[in-house]
Short mmCIF file of N, CA, C and O in Angstrom, two decimals:
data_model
loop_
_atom_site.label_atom_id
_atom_site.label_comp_id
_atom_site.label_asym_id
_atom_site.label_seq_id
_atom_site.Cartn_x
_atom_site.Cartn_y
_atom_site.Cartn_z
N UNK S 1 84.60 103.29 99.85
CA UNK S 1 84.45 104.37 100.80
C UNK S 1 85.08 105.66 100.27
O UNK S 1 84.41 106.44 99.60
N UNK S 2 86.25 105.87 100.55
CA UNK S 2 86.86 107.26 99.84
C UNK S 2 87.88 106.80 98.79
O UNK S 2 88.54 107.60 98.13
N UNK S 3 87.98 105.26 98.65
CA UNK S 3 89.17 105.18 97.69
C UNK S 3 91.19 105.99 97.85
O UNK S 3 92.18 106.51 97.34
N UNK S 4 90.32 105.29 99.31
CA UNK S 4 91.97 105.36 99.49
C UNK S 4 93.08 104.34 99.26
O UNK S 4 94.28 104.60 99.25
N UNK S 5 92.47 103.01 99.07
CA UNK S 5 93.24 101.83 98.20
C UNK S 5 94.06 102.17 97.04
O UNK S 5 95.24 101.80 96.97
N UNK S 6 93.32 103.05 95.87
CA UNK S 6 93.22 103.48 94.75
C UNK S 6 94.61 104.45 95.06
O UNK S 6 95.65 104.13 94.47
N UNK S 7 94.62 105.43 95.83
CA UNK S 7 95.29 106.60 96.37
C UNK S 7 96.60 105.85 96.35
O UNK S 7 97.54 105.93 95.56
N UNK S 8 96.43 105.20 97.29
CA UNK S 8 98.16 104.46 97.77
C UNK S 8 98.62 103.47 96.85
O UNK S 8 99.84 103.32 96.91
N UNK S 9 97.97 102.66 95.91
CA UNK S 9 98.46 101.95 94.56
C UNK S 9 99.04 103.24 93.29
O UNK S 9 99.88 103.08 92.41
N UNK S 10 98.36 104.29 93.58
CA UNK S 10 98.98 105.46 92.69
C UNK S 10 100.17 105.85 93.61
O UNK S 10 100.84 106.73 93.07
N UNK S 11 100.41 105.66 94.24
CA UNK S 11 101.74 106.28 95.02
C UNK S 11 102.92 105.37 94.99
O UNK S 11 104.07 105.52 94.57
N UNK S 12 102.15 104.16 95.70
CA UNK S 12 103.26 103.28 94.98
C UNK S 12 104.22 103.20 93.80
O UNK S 12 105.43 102.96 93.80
N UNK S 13 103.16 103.51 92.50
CA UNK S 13 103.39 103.25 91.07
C UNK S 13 104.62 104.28 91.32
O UNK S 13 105.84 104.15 91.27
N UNK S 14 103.90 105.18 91.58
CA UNK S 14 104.69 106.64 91.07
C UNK S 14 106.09 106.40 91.93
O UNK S 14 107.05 106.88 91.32
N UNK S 15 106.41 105.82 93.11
CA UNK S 15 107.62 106.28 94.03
C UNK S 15 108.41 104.77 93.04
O UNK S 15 109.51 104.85 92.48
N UNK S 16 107.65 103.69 93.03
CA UNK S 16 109.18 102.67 92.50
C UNK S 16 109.08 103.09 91.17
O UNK S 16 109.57 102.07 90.69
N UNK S 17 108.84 103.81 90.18
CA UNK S 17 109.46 104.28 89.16
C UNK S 17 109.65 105.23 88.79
O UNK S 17 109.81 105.52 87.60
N UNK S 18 109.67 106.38 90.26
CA UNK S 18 110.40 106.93 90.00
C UNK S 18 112.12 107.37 90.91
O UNK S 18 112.98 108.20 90.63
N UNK S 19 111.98 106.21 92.23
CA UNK S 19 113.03 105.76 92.63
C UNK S 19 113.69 104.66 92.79
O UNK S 19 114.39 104.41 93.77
N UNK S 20 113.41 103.57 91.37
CA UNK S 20 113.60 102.65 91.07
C UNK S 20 114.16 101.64 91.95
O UNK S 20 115.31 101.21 92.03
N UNK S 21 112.94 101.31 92.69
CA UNK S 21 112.32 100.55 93.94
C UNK S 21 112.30 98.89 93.39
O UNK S 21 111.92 98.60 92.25
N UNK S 22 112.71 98.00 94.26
CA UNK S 22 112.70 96.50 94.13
C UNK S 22 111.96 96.19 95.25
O UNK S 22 112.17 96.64 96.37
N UNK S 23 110.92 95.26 94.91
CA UNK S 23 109.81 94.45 95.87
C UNK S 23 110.46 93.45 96.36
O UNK S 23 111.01 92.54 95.74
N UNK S 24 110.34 93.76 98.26
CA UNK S 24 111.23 92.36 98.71
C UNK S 24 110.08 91.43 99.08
O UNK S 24 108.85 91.47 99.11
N UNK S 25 111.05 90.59 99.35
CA UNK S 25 109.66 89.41 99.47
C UNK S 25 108.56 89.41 100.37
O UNK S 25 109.23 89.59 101.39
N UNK S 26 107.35 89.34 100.81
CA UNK S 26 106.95 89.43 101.59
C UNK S 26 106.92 89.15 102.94
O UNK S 26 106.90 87.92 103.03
N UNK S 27 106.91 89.72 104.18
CA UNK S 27 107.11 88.87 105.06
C UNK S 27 105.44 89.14 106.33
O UNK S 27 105.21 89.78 107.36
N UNK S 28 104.70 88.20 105.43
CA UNK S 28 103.45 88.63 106.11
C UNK S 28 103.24 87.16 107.08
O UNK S 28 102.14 87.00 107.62
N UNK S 29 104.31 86.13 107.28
CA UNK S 29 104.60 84.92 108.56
C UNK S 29 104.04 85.37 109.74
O UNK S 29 103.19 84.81 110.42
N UNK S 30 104.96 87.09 110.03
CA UNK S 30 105.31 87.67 110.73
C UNK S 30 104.06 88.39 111.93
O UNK S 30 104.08 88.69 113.12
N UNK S 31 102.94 88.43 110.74
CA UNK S 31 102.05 89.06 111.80
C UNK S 31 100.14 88.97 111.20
O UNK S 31 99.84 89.24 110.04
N UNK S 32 99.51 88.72 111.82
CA UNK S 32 98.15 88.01 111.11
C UNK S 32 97.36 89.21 109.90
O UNK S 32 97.09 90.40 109.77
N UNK S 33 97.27 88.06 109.31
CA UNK S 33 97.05 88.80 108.39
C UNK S 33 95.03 89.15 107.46
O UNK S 33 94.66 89.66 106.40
N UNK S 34 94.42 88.63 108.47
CA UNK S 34 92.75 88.33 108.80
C UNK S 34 92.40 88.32 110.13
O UNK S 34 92.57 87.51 111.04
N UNK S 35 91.86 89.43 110.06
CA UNK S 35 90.99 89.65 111.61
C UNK S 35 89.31 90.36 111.44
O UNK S 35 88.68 90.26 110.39
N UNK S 36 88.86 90.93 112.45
CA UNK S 36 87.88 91.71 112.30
C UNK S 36 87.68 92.93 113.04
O UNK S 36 88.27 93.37 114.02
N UNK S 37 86.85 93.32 112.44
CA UNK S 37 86.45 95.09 113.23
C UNK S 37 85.26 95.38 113.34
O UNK S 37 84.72 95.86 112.34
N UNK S 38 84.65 95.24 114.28
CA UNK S 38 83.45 95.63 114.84
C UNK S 38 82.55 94.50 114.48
O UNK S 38 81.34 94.60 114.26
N UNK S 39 83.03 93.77 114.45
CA UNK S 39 82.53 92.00 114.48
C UNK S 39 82.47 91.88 113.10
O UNK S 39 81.52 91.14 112.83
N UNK S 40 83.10 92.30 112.00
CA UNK S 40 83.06 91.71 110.54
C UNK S 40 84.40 91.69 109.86
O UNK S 40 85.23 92.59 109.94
N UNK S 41 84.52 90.74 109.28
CA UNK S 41 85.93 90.57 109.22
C UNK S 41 86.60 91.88 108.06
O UNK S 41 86.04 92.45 107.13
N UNK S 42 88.42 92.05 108.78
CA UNK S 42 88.94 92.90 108.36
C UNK S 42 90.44 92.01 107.53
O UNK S 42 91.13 91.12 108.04
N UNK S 43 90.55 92.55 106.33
CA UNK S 43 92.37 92.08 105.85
C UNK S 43 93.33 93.10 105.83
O UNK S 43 93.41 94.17 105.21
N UNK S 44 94.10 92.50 106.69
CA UNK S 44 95.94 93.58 106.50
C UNK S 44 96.24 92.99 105.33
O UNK S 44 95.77 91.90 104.99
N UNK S 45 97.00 93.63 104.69
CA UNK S 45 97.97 93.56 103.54
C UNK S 45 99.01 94.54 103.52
O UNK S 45 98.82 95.69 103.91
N UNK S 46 100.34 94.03 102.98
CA UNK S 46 101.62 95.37 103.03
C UNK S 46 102.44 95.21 101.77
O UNK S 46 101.69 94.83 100.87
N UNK S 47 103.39 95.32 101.47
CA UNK S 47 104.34 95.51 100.20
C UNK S 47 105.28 96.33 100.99
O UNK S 47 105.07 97.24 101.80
N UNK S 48 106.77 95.60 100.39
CA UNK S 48 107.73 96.41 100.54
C UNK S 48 108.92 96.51 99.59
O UNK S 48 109.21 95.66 98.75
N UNK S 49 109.71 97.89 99.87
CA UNK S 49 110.53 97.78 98.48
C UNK S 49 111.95 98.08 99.41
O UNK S 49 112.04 98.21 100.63
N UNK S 50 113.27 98.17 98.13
CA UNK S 50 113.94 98.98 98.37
C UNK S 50 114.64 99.52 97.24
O UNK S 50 114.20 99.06 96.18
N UNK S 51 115.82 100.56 97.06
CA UNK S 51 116.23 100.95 95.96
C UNK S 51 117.77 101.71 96.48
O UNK S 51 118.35 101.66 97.56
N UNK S 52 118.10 102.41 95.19
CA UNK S 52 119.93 103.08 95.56
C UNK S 52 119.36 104.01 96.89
O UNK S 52 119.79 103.75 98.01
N UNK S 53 118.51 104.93 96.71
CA UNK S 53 118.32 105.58 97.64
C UNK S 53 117.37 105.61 98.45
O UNK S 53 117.04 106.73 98.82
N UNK S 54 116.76 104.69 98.89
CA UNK S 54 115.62 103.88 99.83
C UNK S 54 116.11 102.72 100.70
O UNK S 54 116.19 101.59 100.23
N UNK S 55 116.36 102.94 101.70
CA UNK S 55 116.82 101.79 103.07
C UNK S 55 115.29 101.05 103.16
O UNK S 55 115.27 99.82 103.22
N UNK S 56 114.20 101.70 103.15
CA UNK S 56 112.83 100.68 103.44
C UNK S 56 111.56 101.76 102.92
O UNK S 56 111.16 102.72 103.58
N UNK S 57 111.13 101.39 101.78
CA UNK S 57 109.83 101.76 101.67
C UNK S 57 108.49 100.52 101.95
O UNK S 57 108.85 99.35 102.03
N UNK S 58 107.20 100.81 102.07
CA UNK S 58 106.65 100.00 102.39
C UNK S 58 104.79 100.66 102.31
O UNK S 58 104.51 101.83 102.53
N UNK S 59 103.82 99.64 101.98
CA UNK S 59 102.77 100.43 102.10
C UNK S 59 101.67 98.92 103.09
O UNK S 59 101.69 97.70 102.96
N UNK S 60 100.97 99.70 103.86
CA UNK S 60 100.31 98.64 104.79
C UNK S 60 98.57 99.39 104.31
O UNK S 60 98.06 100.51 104.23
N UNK S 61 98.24 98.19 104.12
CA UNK S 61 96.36 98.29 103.90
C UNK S 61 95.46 97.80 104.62
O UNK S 61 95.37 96.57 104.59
N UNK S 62 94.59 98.48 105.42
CA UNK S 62 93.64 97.45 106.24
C UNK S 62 92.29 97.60 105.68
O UNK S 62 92.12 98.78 105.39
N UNK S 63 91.31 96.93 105.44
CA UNK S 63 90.14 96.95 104.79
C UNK S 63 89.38 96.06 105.85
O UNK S 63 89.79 95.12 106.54
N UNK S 64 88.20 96.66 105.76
CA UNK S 64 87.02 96.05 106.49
C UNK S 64 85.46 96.77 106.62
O UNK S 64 85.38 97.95 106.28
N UNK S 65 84.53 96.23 106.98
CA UNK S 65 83.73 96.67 107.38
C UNK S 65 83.54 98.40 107.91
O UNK S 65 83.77 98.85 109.03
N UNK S 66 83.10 99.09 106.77
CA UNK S 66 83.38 100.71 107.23
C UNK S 66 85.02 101.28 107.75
O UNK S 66 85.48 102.26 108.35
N UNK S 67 85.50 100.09 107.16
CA UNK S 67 86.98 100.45 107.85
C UNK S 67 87.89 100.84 106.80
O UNK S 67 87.60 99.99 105.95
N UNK S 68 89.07 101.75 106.14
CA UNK S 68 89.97 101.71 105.20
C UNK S 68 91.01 102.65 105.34
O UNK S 68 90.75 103.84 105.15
N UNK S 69 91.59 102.46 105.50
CA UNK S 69 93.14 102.29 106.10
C UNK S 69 94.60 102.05 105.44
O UNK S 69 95.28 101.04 105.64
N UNK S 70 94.98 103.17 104.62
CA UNK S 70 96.25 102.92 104.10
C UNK S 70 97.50 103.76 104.57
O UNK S 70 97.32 104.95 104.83
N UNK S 71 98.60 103.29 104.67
CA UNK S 71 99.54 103.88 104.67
C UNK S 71 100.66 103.30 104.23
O UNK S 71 100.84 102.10 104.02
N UNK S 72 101.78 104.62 104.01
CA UNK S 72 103.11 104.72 103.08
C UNK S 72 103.82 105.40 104.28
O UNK S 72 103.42 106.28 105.03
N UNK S 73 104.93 104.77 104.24
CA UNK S 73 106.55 104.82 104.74
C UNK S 73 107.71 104.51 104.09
O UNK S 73 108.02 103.36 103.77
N UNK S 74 108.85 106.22 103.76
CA UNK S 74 110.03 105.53 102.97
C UNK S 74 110.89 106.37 103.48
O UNK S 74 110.82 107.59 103.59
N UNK S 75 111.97 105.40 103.90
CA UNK S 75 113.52 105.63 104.65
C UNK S 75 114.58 106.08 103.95
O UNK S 75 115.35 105.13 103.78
N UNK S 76 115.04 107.15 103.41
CA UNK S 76 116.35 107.60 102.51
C UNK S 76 117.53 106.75 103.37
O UNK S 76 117.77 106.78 104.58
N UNK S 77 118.17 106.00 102.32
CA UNK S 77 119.74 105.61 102.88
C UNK S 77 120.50 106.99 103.21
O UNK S 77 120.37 108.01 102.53
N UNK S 78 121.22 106.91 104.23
CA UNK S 78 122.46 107.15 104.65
C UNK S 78 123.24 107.11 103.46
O UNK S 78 123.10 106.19 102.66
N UNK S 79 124.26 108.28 103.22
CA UNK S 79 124.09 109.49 103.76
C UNK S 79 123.11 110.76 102.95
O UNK S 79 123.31 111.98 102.88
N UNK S 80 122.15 110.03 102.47
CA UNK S 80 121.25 111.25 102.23
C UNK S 80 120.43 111.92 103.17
O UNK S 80 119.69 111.35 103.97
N UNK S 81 120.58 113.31 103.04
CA UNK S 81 119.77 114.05 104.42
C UNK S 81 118.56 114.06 104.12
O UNK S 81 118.07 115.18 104.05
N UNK S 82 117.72 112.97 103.87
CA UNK S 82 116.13 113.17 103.52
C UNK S 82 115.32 113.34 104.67
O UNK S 82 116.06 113.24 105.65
N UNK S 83 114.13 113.55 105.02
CA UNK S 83 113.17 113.15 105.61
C UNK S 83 112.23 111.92 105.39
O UNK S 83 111.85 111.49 104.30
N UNK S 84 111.91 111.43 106.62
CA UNK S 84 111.43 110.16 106.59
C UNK S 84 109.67 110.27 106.22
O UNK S 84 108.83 110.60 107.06
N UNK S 85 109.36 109.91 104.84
CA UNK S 85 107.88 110.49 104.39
C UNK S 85 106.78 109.01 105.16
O UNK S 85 106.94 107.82 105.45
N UNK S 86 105.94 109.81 105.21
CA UNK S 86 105.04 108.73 105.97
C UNK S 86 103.94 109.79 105.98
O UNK S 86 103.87 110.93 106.42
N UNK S 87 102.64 108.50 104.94
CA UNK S 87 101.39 109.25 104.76
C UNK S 87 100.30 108.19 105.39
O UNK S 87 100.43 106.99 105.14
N UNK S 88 99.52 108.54 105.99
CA UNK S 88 97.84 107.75 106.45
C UNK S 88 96.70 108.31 105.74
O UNK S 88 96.56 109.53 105.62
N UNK S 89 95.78 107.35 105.22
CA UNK S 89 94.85 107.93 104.75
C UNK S 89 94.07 106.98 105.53
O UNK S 89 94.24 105.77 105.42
N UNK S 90 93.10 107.56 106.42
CA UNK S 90 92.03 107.00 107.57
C UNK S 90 90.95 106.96 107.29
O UNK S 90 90.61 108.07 106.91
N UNK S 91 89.85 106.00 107.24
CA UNK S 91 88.50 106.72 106.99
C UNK S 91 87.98 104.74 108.14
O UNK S 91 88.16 103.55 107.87
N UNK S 92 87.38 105.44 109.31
CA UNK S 92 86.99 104.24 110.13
C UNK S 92 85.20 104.37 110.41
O UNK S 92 84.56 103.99 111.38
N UNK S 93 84.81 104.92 109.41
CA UNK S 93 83.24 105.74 109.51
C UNK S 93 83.02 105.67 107.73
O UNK S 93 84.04 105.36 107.11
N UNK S 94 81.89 105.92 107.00
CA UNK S 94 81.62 105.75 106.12
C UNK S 94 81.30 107.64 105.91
O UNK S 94 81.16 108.30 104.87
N UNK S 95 81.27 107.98 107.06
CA UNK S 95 81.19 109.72 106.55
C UNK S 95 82.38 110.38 106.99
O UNK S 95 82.21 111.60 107.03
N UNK S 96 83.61 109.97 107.37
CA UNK S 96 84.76 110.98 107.79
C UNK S 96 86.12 110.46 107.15
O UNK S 96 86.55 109.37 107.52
N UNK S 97 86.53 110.89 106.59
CA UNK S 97 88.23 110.30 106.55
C UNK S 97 89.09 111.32 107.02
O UNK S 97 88.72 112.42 107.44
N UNK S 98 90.44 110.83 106.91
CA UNK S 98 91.41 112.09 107.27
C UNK S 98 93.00 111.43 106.52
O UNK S 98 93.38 110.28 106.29
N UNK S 99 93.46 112.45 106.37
CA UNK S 99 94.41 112.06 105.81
C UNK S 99 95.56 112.91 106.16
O UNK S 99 95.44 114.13 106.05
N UNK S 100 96.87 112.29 106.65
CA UNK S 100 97.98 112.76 107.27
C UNK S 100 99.11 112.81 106.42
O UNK S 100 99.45 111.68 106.06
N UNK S 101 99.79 113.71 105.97
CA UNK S 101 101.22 113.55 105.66
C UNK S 101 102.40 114.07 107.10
O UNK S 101 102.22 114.97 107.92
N UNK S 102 103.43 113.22 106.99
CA UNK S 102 104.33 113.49 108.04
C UNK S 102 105.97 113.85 107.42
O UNK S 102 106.18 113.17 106.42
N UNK S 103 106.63 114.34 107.63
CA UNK S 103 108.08 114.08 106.96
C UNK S 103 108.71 114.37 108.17
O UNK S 103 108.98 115.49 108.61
N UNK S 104 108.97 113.09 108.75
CA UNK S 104 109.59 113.90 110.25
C UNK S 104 111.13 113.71 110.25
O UNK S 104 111.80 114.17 111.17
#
């Protein structure tokens, strides 16, 4: 669709080396991880890290049927005054996406 999979595996790369990020284990027990969307099946997938100056980074993927769906969230430890980055890249149509950055 727009290759926003592609987008958020480049972001990834780029944030754990260049804030030398450790992958915790997964904890996908927690919440289903195969469903569907608009009657054809859809997969969540996530990854998470952390590092000296990262309390929780993390990236969540949903794929499906005209559906693609990524996003990135990363938490600066205390006491760094960061902002909390958090990006969506949306596309639930095969002709529209949108894409959000937040640093709230």
């Amino acid at each position: 669709m727009f290759g926003y999979q592609a987008a958020i595996s480049t972001m990834e790369e780029g944030l754990v080396a260049r804030l030398q990020l450790e992958e915790l284990a997964p904890a996908g027990e927690e919440i289903p991880m195969e469903g569907s969307w608009k009657g054809q099946p859809a997969r969540l997938s996530y990854r998470r890290w952390r590092g000296p100056k990262v309390a929780i980074a993390r990236t969540v993927r949903l794929l499906g049927h005209e559906l693609e769906i990524a996003n990135l969230v990363a938490v600066a430890r205390p006491p760094l005054d960061a902002p909390i980055l958090g990006i969506d890249l949306i596309a639930a149509r095969p002709d529209a996406g949108l894409v959000v950055a937040d640093l709230s």
